[in-house]
mmCIF file of C-alpha atoms in Angstrom:
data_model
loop_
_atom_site.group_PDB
_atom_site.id
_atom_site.type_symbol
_atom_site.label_atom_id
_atom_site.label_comp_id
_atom_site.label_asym_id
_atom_site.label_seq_id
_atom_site.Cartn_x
_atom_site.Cartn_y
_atom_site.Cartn_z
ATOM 1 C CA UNK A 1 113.660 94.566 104.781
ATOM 2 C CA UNK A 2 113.686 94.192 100.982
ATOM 3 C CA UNK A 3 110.427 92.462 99.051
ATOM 4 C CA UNK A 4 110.535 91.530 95.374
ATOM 5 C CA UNK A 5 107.890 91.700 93.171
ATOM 6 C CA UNK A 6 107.540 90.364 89.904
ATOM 7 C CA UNK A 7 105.019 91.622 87.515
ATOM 8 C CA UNK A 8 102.830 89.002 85.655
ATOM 9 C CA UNK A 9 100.345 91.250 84.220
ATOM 10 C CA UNK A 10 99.547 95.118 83.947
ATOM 11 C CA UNK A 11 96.891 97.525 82.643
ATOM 12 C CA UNK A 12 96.460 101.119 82.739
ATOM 13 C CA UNK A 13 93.528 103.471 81.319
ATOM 14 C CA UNK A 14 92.860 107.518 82.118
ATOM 15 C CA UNK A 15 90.996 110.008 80.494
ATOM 16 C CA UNK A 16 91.038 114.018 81.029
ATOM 17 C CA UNK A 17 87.532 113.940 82.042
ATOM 18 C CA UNK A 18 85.234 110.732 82.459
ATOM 19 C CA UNK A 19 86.709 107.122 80.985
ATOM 20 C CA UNK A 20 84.077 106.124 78.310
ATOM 21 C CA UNK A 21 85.563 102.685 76.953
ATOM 22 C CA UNK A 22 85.289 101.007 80.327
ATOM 23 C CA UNK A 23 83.310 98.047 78.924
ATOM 24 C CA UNK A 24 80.887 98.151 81.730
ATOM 25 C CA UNK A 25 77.846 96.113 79.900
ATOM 26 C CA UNK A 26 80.457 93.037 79.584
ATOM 27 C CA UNK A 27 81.614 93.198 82.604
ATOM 28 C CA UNK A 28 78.405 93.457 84.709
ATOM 29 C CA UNK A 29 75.069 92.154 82.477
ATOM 30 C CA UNK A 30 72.641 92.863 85.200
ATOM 31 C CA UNK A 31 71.742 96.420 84.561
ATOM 32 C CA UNK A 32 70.340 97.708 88.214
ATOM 33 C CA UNK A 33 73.869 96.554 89.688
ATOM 34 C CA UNK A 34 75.549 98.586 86.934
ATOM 35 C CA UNK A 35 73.887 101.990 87.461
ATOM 36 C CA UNK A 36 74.886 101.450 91.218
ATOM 37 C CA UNK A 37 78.661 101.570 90.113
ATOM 38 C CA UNK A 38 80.715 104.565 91.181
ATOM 39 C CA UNK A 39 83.787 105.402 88.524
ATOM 40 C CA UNK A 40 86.384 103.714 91.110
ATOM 41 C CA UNK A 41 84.300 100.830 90.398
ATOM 42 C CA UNK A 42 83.912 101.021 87.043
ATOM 43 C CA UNK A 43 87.671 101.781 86.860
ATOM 44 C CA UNK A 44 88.597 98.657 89.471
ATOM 45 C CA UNK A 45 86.256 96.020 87.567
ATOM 46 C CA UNK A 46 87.819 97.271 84.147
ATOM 47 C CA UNK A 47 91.604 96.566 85.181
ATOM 48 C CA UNK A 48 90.514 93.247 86.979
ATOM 49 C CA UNK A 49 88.811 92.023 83.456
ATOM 50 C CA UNK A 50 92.160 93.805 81.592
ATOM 51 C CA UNK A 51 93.912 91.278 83.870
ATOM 52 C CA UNK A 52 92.119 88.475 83.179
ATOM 53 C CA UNK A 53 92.008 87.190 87.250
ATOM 54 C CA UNK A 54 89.153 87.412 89.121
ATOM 55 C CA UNK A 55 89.917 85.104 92.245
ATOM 56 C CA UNK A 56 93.324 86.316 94.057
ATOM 57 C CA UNK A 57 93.650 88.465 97.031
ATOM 58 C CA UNK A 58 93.651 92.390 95.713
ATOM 59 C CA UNK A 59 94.530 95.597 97.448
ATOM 60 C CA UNK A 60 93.004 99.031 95.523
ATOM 61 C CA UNK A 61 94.078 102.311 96.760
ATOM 62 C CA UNK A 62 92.210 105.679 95.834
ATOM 63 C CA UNK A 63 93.355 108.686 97.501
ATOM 64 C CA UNK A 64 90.502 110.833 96.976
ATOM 65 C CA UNK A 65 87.695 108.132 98.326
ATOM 66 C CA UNK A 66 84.839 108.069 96.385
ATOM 67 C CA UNK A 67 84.629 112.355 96.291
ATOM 68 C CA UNK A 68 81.592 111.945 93.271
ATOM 69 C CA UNK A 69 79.274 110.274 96.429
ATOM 70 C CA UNK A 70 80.477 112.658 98.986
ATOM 71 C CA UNK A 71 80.034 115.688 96.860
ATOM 72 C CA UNK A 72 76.281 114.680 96.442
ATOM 73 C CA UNK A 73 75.851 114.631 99.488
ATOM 74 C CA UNK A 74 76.756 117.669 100.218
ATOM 75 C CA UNK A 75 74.809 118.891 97.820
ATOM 76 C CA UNK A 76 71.972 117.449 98.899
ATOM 77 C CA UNK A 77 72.363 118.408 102.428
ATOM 78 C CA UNK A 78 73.043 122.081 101.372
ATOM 79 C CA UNK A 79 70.062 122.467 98.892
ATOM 80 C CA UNK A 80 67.853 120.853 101.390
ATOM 81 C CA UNK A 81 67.277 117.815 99.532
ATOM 82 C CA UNK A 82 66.821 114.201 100.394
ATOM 83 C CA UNK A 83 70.357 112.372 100.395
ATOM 84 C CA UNK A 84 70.167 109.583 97.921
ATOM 85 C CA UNK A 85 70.312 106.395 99.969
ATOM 86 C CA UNK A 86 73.281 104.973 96.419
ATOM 87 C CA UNK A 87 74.692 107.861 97.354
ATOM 88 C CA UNK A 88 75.293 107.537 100.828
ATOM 89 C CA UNK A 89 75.941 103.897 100.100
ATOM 90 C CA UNK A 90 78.481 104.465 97.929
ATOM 91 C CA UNK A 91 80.523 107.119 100.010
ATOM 92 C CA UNK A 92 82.734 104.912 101.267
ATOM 93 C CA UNK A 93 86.323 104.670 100.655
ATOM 94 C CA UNK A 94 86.044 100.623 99.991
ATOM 95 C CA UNK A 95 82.741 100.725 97.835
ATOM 96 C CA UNK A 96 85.055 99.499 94.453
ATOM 97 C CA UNK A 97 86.566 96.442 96.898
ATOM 98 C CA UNK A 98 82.844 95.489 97.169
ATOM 99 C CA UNK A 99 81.766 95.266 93.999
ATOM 100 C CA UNK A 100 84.805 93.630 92.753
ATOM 101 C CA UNK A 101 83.684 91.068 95.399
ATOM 102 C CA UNK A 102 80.086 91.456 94.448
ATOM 103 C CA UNK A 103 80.863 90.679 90.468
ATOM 104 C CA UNK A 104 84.290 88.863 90.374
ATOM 105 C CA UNK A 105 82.544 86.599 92.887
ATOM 106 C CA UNK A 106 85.962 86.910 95.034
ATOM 107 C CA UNK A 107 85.620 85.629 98.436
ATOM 108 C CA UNK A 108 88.545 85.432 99.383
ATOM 109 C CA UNK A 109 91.350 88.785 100.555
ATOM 110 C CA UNK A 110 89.941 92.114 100.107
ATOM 111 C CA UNK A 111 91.266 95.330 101.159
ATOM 112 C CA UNK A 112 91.288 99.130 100.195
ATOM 113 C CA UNK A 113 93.852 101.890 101.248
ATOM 114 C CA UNK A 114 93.450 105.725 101.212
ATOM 115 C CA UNK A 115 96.329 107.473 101.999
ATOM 116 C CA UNK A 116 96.305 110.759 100.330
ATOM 117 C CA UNK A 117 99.852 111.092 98.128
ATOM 118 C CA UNK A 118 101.505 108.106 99.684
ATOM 119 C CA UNK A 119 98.480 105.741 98.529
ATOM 120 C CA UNK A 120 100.372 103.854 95.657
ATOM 121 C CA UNK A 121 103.695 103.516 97.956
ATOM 122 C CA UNK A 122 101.019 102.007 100.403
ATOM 123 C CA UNK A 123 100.039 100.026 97.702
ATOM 124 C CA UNK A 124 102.878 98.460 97.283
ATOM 125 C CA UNK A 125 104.229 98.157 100.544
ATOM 126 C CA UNK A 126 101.093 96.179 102.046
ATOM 127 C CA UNK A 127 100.972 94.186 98.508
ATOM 128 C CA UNK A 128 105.039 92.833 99.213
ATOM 129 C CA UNK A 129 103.896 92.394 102.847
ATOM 130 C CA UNK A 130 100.812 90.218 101.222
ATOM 131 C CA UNK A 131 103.024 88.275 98.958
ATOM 132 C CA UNK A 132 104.402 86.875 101.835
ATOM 133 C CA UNK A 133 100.973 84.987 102.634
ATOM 134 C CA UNK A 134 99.751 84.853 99.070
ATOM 135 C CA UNK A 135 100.692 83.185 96.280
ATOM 136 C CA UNK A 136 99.775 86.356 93.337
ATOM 137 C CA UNK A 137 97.988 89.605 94.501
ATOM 138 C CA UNK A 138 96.271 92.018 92.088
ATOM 139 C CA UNK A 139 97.449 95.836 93.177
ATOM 140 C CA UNK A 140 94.952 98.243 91.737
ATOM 141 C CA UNK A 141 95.507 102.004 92.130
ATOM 142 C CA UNK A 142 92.215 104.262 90.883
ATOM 143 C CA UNK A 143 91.521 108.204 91.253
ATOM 144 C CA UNK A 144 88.231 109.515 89.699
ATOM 145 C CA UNK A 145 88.379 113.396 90.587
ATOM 146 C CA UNK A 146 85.892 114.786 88.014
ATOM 147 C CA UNK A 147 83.019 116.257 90.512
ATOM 148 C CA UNK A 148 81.037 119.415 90.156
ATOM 149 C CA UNK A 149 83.105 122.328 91.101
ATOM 150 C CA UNK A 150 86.276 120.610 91.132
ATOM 151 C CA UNK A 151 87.665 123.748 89.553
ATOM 152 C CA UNK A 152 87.227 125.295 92.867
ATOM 153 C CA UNK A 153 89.572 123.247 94.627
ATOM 154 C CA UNK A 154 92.171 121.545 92.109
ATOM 155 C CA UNK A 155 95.364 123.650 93.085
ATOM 156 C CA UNK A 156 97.795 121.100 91.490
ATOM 157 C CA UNK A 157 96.710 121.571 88.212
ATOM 158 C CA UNK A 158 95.661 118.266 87.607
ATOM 159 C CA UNK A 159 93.846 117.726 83.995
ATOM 160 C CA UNK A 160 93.987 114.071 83.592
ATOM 161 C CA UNK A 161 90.529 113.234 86.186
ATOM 162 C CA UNK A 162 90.266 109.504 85.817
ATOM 163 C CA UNK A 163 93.203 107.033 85.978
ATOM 164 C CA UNK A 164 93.868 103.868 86.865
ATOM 165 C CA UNK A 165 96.263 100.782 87.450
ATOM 166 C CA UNK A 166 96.655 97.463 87.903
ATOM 167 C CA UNK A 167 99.555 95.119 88.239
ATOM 168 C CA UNK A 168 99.263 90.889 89.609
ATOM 169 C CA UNK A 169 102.579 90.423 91.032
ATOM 170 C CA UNK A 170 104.212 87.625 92.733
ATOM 171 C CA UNK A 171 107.017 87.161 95.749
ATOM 172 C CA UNK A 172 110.212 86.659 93.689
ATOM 173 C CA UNK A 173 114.006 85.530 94.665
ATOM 174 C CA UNK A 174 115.116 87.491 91.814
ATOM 175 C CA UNK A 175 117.106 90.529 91.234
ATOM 176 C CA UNK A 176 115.265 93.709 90.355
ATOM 177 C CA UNK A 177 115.304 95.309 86.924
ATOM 178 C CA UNK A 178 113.055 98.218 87.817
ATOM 179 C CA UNK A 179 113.845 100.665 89.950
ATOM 180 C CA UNK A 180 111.611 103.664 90.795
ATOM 181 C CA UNK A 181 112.966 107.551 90.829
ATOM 182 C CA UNK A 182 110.485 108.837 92.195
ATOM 183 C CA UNK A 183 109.627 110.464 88.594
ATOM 184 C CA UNK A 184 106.900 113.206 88.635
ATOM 185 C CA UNK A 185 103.449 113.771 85.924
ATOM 186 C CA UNK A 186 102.515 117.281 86.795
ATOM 187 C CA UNK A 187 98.796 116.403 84.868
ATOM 188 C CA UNK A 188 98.515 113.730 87.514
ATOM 189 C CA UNK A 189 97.483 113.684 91.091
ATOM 190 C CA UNK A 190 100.958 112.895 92.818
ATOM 191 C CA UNK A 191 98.870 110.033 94.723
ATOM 192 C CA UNK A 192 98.932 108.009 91.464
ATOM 193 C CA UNK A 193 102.930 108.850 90.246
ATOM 194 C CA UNK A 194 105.128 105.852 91.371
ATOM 195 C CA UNK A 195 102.041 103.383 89.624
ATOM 196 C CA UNK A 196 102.784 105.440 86.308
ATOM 197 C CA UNK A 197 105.900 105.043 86.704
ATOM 198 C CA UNK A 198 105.984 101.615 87.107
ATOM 199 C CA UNK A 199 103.769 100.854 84.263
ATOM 200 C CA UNK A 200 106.296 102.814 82.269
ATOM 201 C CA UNK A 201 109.103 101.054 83.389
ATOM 202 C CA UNK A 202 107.152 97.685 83.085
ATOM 203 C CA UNK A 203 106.116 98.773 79.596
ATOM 204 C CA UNK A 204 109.588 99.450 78.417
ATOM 205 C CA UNK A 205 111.302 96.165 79.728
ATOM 206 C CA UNK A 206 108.629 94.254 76.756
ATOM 207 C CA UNK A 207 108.861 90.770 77.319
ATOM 208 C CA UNK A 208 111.698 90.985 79.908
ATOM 209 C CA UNK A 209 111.607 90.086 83.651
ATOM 210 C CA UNK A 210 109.944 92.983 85.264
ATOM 211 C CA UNK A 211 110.691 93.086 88.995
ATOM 212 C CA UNK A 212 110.172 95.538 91.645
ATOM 213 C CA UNK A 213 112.470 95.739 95.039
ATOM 214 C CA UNK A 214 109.695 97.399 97.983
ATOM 215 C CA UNK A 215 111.414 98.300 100.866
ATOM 216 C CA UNK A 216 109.241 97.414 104.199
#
């Protein structure tokens, strides 16, 4: 089964370490609520305002989880410490889905998927399925791998640590124009590639139709 998407909006941002333009006094005033964010957050809520749509049904992937949380745990745990109750709040793989509810106010459709280097097929594949229900979904796709001692396990050779994407799309009748190859970014996690390369793609078509066939 084949699922067209058209693309009424995108945004991307990354950085090689930590994102630092991520607008996050805009974007949430109230100052104890901001300190609680975890970079997926920070990442999630800055795409959503990018966007400019707070209230549709989104689906964020992150392959990693929230890894920053987890590591301090960890930490914690092996120093002998007392685990930070943010921390172990925050740990969660859905924690950005939450406080894009939380700030955007979004009641409505809500999800998060995790699935290591297939998380941005995922991504799209549950996001065509959702089109079928919804009338626009946001797809946001977010890694933030820049933890203490992530020298010790990055054997990819990832250098760009933050990234994210987002892209409201629609069910379409229309014929595709883009077409994924399945193009690689060595500096990037591989869970993140086929977003890149959609942005690209998106980017290049300017003010053309930009539609995406998903096979389900």
């Amino acid at each position: 089964m084949q699922i067209n998407l058209e693309i009424l909006n995108y945004s991307k941002i990354e950085d090689d370490q930590k994102i630092t333009n991520l607008n996050e006094k805009a974007i949430v005033p109230d100052m104890m609520l901001r300190r609680r964010l975890t970079r997926n957050a920070r990442i999630a809520l800055y795409l959503t305002d990018q966007i400019g749509t707070w209230d549709v049904p989104t689906i964020i992937g992150n392959a990693y989880g929230e890894v920053n949380e987890t590591f301090e745990i960890l930490r914690a745990i092996a120093a002998g410490e007392t685990v930070s109750p943010t921390a172990f709040q925050n740990s969660v793989h859905n924690t950005p889905a939450s406080y894009l509810s939380i700030v955007g106010k979004n009641k409505g459709y809500i999800t998060t998927l995790s699935d290591l280097y297939e998380t941005a097929h995922s991504v799209l594949r549950v996001g065509a399925v959702k089109s079928l229900s919804y009338e626009r979904l946001l797809l946001i796709m977010s890694d933030s791998i820049d933890f203490e001692r992530i020298d010790e396990v990055n054997r990819c050779g990832v250098t760009v640590m933050e990234c994210g994407t987002a892209f409201l799309v629609r069910k379409t009748e229309k014929e595709a124009t883009i077409t994924l190859t399945g193009k690689e970014y060595p500096a990037y996690s591989p869970s993140v590639w086929p977003m890149l390369e959609l942005f690209e793609q998106a980017a290049e078509l300017g003010e053309k139709e930009k539609i995406i066939a998903i096979e389900i």
